[in-house]
PDB file of C-alpha atoms and ligand atoms in Angstrom:
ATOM      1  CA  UNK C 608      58.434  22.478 109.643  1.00  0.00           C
ATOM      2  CA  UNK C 609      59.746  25.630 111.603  1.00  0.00           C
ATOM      3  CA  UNK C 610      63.864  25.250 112.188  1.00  0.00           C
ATOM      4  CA  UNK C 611      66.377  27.710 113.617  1.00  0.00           C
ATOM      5  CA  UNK C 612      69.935  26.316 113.726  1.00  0.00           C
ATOM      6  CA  UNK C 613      72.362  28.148 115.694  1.00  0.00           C
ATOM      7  CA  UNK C 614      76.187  27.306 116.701  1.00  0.00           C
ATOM      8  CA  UNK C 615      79.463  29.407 116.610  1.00  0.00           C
ATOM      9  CA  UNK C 616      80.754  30.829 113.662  1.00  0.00           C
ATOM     10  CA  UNK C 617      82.019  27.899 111.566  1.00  0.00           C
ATOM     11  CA  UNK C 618      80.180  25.058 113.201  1.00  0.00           C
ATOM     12  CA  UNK C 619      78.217  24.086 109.682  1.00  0.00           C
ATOM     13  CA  UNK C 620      75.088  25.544 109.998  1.00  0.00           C
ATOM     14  CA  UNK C 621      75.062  27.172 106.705  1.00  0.00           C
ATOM     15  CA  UNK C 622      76.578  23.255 105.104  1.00  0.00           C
ATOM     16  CA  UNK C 623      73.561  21.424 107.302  1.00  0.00           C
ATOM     17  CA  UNK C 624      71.022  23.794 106.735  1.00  0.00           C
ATOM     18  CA  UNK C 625      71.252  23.570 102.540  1.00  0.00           C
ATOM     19  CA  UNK C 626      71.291  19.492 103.143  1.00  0.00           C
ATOM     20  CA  UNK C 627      68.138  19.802 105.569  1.00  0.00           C
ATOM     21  CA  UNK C 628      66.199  22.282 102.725  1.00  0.00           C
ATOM     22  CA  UNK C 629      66.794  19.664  99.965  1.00  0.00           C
ATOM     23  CA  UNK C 630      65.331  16.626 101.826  1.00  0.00           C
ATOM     24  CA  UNK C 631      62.299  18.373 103.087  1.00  0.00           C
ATOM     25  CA  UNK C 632      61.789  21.054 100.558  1.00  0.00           C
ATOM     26  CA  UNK C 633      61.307  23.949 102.743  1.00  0.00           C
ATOM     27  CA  UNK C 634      64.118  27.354 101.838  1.00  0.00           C
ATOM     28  CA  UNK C 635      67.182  27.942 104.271  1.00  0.00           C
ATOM     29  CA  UNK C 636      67.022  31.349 105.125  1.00  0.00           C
ATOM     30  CA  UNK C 637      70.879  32.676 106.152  1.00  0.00           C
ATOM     31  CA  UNK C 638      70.779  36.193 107.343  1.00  0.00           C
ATOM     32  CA  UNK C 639      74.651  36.184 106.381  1.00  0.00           C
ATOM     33  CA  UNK C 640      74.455  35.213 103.060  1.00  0.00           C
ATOM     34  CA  UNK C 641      71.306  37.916 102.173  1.00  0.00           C
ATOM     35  CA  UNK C 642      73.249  40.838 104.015  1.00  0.00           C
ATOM     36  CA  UNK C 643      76.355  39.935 101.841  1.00  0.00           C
ATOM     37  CA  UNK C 644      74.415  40.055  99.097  1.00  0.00           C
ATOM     38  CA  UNK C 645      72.672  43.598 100.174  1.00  0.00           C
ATOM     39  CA  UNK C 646      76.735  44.759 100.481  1.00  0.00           C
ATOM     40  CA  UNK C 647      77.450  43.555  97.350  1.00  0.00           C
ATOM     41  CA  UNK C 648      74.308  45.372  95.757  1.00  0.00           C
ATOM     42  CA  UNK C 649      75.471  48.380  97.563  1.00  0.00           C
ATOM     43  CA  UNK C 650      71.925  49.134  99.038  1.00  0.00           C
ATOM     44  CA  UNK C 651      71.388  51.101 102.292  1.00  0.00           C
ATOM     45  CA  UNK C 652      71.128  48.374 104.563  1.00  0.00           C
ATOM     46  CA  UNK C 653      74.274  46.922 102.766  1.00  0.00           C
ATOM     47  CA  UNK C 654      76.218  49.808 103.150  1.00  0.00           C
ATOM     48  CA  UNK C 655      74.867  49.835 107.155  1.00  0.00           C
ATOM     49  CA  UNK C 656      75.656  46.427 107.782  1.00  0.00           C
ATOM     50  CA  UNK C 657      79.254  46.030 106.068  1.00  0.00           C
ATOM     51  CA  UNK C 658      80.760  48.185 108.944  1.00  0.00           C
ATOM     52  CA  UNK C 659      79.728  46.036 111.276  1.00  0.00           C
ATOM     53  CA  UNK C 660      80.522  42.590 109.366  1.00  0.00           C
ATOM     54  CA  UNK C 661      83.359  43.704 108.695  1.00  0.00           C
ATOM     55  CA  UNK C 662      84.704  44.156 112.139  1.00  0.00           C
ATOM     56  CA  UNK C 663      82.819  40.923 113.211  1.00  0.00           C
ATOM     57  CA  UNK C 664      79.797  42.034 114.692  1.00  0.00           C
ATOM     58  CA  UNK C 665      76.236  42.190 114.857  1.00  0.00           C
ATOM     59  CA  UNK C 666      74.141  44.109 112.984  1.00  0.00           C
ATOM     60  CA  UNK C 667      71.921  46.058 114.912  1.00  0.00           C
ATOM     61  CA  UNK C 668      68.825  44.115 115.798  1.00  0.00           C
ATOM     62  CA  UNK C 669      65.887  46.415 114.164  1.00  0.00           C
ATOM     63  CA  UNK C 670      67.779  45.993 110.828  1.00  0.00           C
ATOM     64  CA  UNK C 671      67.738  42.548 110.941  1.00  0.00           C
ATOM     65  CA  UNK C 672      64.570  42.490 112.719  1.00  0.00           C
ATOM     66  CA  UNK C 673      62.479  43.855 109.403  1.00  0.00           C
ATOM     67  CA  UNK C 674      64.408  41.660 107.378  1.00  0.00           C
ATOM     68  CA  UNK C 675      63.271  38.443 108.622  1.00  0.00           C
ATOM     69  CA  UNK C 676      59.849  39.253 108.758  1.00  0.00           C
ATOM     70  CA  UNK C 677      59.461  40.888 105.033  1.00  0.00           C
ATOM     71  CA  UNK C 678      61.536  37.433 104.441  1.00  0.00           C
ATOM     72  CA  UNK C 679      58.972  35.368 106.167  1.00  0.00           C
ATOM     73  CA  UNK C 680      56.308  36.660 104.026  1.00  0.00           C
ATOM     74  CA  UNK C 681      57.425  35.051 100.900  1.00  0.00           C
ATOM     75  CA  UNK C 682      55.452  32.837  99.487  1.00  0.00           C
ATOM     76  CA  UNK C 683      57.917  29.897  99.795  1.00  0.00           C
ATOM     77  CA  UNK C 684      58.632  30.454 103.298  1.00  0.00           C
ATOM     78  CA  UNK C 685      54.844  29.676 104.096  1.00  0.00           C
ATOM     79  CA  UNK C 686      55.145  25.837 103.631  1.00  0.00           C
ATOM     80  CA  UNK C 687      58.321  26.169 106.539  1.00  0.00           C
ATOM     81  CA  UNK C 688      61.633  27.264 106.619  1.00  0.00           C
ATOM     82  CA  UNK C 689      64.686  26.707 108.515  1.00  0.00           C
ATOM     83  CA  UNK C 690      66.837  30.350 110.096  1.00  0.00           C
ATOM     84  CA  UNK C 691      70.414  29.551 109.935  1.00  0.00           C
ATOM     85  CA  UNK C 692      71.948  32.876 111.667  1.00  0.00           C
ATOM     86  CA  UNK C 693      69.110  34.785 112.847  1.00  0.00           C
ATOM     87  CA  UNK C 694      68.009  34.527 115.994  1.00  0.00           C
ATOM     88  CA  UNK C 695      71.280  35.782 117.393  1.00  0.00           C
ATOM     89  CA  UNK C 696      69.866  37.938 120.045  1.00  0.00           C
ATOM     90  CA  UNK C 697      67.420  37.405 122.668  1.00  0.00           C
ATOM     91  CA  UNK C 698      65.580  40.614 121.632  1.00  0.00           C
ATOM     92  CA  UNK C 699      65.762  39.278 118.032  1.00  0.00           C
ATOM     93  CA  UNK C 700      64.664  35.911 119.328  1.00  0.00           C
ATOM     94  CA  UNK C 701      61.535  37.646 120.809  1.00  0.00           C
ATOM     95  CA  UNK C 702      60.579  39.010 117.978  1.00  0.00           C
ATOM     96  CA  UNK C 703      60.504  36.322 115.754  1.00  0.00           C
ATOM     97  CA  UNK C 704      58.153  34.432 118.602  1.00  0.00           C
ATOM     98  CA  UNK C 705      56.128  37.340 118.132  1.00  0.00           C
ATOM     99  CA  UNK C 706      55.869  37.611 114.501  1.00  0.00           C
ATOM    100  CA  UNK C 707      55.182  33.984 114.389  1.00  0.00           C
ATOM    101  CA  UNK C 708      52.708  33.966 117.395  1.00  0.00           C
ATOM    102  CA  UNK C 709      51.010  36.381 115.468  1.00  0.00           C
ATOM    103  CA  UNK C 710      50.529  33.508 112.492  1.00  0.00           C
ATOM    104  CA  UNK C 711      50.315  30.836 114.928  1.00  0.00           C
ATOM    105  CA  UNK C 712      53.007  28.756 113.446  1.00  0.00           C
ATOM    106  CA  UNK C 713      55.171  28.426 116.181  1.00  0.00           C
ATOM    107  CA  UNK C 714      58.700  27.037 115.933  1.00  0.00           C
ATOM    108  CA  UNK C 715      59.411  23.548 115.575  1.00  0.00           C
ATOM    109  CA  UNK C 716      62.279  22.592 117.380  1.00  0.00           C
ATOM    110  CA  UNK C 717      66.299  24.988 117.329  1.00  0.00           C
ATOM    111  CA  UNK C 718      69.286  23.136 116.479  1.00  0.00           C
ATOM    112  CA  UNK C 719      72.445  23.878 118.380  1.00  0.00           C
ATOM    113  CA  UNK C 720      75.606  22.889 116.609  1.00  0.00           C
ATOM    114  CA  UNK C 721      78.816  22.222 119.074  1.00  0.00           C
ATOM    115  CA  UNK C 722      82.272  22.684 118.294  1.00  0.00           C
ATOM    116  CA  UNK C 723      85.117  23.875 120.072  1.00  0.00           C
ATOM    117  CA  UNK C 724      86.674  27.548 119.304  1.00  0.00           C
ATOM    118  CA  UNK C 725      89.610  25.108 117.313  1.00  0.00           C
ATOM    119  CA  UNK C 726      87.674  24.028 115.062  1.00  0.00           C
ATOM    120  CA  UNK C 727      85.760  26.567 114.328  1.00  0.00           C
ATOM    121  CA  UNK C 728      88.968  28.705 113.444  1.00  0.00           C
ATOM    122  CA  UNK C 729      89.960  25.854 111.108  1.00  0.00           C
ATOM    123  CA  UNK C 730      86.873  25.902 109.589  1.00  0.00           C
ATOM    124  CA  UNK C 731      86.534  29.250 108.813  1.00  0.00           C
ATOM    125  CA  UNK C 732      90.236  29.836 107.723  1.00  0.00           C
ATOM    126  CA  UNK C 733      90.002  27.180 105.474  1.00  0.00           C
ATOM    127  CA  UNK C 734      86.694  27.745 103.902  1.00  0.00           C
ATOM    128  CA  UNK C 735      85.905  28.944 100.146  1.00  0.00           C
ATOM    129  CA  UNK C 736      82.228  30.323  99.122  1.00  0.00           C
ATOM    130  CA  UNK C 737      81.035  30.152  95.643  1.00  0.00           C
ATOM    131  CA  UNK C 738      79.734  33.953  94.558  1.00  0.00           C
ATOM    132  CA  UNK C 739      77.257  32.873  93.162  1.00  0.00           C
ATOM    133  CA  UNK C 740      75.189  29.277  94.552  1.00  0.00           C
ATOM    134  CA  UNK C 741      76.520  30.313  98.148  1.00  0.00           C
ATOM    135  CA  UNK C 742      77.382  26.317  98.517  1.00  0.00           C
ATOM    136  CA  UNK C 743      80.894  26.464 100.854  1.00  0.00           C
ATOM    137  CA  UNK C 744      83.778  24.534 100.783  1.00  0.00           C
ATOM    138  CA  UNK C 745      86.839  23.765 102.884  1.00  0.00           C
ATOM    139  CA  UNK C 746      90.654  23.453 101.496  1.00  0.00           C
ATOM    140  CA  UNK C 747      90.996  20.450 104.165  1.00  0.00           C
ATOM    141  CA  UNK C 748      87.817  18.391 104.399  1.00  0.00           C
ATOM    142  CA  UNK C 749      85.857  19.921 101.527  1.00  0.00           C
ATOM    143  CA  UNK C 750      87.740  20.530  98.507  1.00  0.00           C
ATOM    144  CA  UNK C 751      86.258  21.406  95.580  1.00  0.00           C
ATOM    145  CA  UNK C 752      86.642  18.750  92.321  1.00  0.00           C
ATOM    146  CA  UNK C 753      88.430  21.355  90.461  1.00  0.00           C
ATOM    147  CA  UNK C 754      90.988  23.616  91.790  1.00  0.00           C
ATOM    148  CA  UNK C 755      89.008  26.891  93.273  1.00  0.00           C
ATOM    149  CA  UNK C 756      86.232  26.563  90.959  1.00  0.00           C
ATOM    150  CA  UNK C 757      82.413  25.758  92.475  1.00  0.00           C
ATOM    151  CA  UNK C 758      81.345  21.785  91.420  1.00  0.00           C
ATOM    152  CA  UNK C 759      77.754  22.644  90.163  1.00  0.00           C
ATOM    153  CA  UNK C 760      78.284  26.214  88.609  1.00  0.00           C
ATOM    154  CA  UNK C 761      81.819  26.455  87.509  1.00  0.00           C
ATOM    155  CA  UNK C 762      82.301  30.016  89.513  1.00  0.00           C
ATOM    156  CA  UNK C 763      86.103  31.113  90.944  1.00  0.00           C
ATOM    157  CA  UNK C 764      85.303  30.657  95.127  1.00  0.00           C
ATOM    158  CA  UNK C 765      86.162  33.515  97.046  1.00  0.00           C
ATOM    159  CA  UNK C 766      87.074  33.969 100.743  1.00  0.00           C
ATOM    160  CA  UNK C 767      85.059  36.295 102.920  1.00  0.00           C
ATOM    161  CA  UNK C 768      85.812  39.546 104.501  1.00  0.00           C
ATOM    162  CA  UNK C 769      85.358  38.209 107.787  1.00  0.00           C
ATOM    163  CA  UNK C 770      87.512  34.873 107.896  1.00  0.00           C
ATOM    164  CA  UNK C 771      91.011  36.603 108.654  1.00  0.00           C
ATOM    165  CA  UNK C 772      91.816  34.974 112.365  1.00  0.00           C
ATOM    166  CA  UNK C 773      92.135  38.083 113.877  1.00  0.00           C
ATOM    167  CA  UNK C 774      88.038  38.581 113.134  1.00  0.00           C
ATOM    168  CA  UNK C 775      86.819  34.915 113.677  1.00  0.00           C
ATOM    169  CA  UNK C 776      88.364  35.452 116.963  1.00  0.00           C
ATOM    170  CA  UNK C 777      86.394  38.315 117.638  1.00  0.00           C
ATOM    171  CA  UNK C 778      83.014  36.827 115.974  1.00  0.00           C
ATOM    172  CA  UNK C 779      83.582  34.273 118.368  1.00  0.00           C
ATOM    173  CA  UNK C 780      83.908  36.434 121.531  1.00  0.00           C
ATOM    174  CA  UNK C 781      80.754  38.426 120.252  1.00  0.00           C
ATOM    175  CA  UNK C 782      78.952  34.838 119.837  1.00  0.00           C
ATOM    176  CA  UNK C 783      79.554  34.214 123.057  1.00  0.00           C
ATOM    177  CA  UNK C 784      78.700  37.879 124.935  1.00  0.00           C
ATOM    178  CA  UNK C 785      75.175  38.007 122.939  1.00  0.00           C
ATOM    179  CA  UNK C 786      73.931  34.714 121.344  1.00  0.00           C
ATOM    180  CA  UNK C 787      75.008  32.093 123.580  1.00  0.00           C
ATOM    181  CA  UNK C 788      72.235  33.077 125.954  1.00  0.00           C
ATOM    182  CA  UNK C 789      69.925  31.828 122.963  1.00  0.00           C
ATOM    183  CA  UNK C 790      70.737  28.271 124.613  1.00  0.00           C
ATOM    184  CA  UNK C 791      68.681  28.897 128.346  1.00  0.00           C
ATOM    185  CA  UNK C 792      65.815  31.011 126.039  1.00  0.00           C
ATOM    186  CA  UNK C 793      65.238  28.204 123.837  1.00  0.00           C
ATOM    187  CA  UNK C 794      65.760  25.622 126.503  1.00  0.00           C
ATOM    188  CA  UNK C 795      62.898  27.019 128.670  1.00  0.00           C
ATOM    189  CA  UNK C 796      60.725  26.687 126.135  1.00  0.00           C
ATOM    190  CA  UNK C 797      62.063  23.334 125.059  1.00  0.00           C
ATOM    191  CA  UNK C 798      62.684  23.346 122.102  1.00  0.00           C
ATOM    192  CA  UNK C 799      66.304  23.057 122.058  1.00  0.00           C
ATOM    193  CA  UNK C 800      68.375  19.695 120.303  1.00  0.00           C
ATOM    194  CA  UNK C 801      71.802  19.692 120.488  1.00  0.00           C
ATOM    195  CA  UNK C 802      74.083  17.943 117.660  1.00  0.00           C
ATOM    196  CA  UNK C 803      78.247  17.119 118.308  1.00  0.00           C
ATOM    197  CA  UNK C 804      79.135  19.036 115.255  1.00  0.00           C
ATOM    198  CA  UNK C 805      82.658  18.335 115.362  1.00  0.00           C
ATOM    199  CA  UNK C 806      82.384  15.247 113.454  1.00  0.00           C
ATOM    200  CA  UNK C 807      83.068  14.788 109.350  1.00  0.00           C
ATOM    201  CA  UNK C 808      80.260  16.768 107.565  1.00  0.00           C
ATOM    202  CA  UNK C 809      78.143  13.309 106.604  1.00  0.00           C
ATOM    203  CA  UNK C 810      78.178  11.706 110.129  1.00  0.00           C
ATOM    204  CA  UNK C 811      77.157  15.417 111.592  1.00  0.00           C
ATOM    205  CA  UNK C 812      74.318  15.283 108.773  1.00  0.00           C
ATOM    206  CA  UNK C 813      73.415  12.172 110.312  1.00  0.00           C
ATOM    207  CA  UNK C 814      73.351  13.185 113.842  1.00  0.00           C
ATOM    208  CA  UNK C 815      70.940  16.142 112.728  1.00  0.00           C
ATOM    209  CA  UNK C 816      68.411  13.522 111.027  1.00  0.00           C
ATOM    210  CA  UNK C 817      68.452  11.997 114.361  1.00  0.00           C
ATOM    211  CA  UNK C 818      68.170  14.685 116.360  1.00  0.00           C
ATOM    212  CA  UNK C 819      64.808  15.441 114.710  1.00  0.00           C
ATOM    213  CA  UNK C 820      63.641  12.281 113.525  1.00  0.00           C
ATOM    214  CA  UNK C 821      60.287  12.219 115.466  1.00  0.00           C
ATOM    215  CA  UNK C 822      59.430  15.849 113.552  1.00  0.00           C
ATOM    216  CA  UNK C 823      60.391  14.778 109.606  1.00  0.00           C
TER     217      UNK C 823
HETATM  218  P1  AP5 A 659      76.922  34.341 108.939  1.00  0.00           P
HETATM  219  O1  AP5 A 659      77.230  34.311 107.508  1.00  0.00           O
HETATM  220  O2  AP5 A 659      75.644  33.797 109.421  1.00  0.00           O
HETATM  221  O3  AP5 A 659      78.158  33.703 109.699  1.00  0.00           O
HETATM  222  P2  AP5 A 659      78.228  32.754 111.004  1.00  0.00           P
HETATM  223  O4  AP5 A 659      77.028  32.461 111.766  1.00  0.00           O
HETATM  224  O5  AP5 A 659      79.318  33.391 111.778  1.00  0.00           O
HETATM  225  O6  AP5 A 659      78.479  31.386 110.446  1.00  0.00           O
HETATM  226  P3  AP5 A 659      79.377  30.964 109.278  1.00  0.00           P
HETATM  227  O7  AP5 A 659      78.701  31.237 107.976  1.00  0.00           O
HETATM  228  O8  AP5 A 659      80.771  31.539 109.450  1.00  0.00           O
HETATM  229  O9  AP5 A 659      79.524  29.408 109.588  1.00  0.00           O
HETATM  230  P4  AP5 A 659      78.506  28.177 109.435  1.00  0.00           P
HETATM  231  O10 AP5 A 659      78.129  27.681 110.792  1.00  0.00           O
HETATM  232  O11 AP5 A 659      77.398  28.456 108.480  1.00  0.00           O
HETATM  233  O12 AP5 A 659      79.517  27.124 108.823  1.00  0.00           O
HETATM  234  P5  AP5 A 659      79.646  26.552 107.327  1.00  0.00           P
HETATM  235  O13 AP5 A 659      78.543  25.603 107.049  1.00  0.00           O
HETATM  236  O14 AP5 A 659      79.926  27.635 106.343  1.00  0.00           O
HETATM  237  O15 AP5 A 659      77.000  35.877 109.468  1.00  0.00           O
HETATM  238  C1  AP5 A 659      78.045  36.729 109.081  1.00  0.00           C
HETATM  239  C2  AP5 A 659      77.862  38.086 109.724  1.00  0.00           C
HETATM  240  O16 AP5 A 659      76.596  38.668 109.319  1.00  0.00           O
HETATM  241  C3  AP5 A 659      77.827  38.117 111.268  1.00  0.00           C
HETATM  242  O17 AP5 A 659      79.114  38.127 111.840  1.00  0.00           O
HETATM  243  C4  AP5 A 659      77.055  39.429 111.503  1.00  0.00           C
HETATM  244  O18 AP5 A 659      77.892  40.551 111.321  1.00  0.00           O
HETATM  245  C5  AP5 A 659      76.008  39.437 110.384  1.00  0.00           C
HETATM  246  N1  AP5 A 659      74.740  38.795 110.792  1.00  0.00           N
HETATM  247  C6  AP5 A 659      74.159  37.687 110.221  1.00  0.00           C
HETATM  248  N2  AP5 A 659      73.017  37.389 110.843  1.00  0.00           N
HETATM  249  C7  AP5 A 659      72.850  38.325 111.821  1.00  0.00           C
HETATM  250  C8  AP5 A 659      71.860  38.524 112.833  1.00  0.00           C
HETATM  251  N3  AP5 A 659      70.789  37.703 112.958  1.00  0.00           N
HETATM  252  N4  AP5 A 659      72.026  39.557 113.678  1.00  0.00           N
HETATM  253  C9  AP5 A 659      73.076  40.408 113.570  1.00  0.00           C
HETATM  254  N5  AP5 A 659      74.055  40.266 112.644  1.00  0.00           N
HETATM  255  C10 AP5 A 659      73.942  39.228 111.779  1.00  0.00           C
HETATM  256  O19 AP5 A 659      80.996  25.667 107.518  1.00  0.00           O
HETATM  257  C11 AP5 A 659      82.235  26.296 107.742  1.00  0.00           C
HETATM  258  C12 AP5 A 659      83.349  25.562 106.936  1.00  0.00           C
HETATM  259  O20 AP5 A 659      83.544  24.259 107.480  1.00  0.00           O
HETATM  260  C13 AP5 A 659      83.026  25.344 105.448  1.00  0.00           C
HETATM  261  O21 AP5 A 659      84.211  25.450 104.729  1.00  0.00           O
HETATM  262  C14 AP5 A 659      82.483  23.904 105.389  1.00  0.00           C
HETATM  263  O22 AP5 A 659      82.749  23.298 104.136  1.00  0.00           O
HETATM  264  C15 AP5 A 659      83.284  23.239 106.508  1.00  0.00           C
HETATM  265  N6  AP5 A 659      82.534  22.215 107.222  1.00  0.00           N
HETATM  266  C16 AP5 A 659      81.215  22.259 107.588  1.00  0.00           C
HETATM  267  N7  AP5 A 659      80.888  21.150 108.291  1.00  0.00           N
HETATM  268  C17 AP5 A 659      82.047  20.407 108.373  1.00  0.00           C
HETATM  269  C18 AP5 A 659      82.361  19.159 108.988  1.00  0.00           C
HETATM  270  N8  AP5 A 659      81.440  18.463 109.672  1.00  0.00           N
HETATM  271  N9  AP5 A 659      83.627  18.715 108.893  1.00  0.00           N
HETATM  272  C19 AP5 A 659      84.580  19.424 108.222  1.00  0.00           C
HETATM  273  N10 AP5 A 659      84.342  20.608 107.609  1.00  0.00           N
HETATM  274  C20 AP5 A 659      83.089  21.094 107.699  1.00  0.00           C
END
């Protein structure tokens, strides 16, 4: 199975995408979490991308472009995969129809997540990311067991660079400008669910079972 999830910043993609990759046993791929991870190695495309992170947005698309696709290539992504953050562009989205044309192993179906701008600030203000297991939690509706520690590798959470309000706000706005148009490509080509994302995380997990149940 083939999956791209895309919703504002904050709408749970990352949270649904790690529950999805456990039941079927296929990796979630987040373009956020491997370009943090390229920052904190302090490699070239690190050092590229943090400028633009940090403000809020995009990375330019032939960066991310090559990721994906040396990404793709890895032997666990061959048995499926889901994209949580990447398409974000329609250019990008073309090229990942390409690159997958050329294997033809076209995409399975793209999961929109819907919230409102609200809660997606709330979200994202209130969220904590373990350094090292990625897993995110929230200080309202996700707290971890322990105070700031992650449940299943004991790790001090940290907050992001890019979760001041004052950035969200903008990550929004640049959500908006270049990957809401993702919605009409995908839609042509129908392949485009929708999930209400704006309800607690295990009834939203439930809605996304739904929402593909004829494809698991
Ligand atoms: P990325 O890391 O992908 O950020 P994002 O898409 O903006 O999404 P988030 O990670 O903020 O939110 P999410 O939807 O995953 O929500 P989460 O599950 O954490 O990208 C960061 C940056 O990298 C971009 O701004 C850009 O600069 C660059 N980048 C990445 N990909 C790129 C690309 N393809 N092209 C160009 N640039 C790229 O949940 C949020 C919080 O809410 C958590 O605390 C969670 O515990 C909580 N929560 C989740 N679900 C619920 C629920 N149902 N109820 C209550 N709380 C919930």
């Amino acid at each position: 199975m083939r999956f791209v999830f895309l919703g504002l910043p904050g709408a749970g993609k990352g949270t649904q995408a790690r529950i999805l990759s456990e039941r079927l046993d296929i990796p979630a791929l987040s373009t956020g979490d491997t370009l943090r991870q390229a920052v904190q190695d302090g490699t070239p495309v690190g050092i590229e991308a943090r400028t633009y992170m940090d403000r809020g947005e995009y990375v330019p698309d032939g960066v991310m472009v090559h990721m994906v696709e040396e990404r793709l290539q890895e032997p666990d992504a061959t048995k499926g995969f889901i994209l949580d953050g990447f398409p974000r562009t329609v250019p990008q989205a073309r090229a990942l129809e390409e690159a997958l044309g050329h294997d033809a192993t076209p995409l399975d179906a793209v999961l929109q997540f819907r919230i409102s701008d609200g809660i997606a600030i709330r979200r994202i203000v209130g969220r904590y990311t373990c350094p090292v297991c990625k897993r995110t939690y929230h200080q309202e509706w996700r707290p971890p067991a322990s105070d700031m520690a992650c449940d299943v590798d004991g790790a001090q959470l940290e907050k992001r660079n890019d979760e001041d309000a004052l950035t969200v706000k903008r990550r929004l706005a640049v959500y908006r400008d270049q990957s809401e148009p993702l919605e009409a490509f995908y839609a042509e080509r129908e392949l485009l669910r929708s999930v209400d994302a704006t309800a607690p995380l295990t009834d939203v997990s439930e809605r996304m079972f739904e929402a593909l149940r004829d494809l698991l």
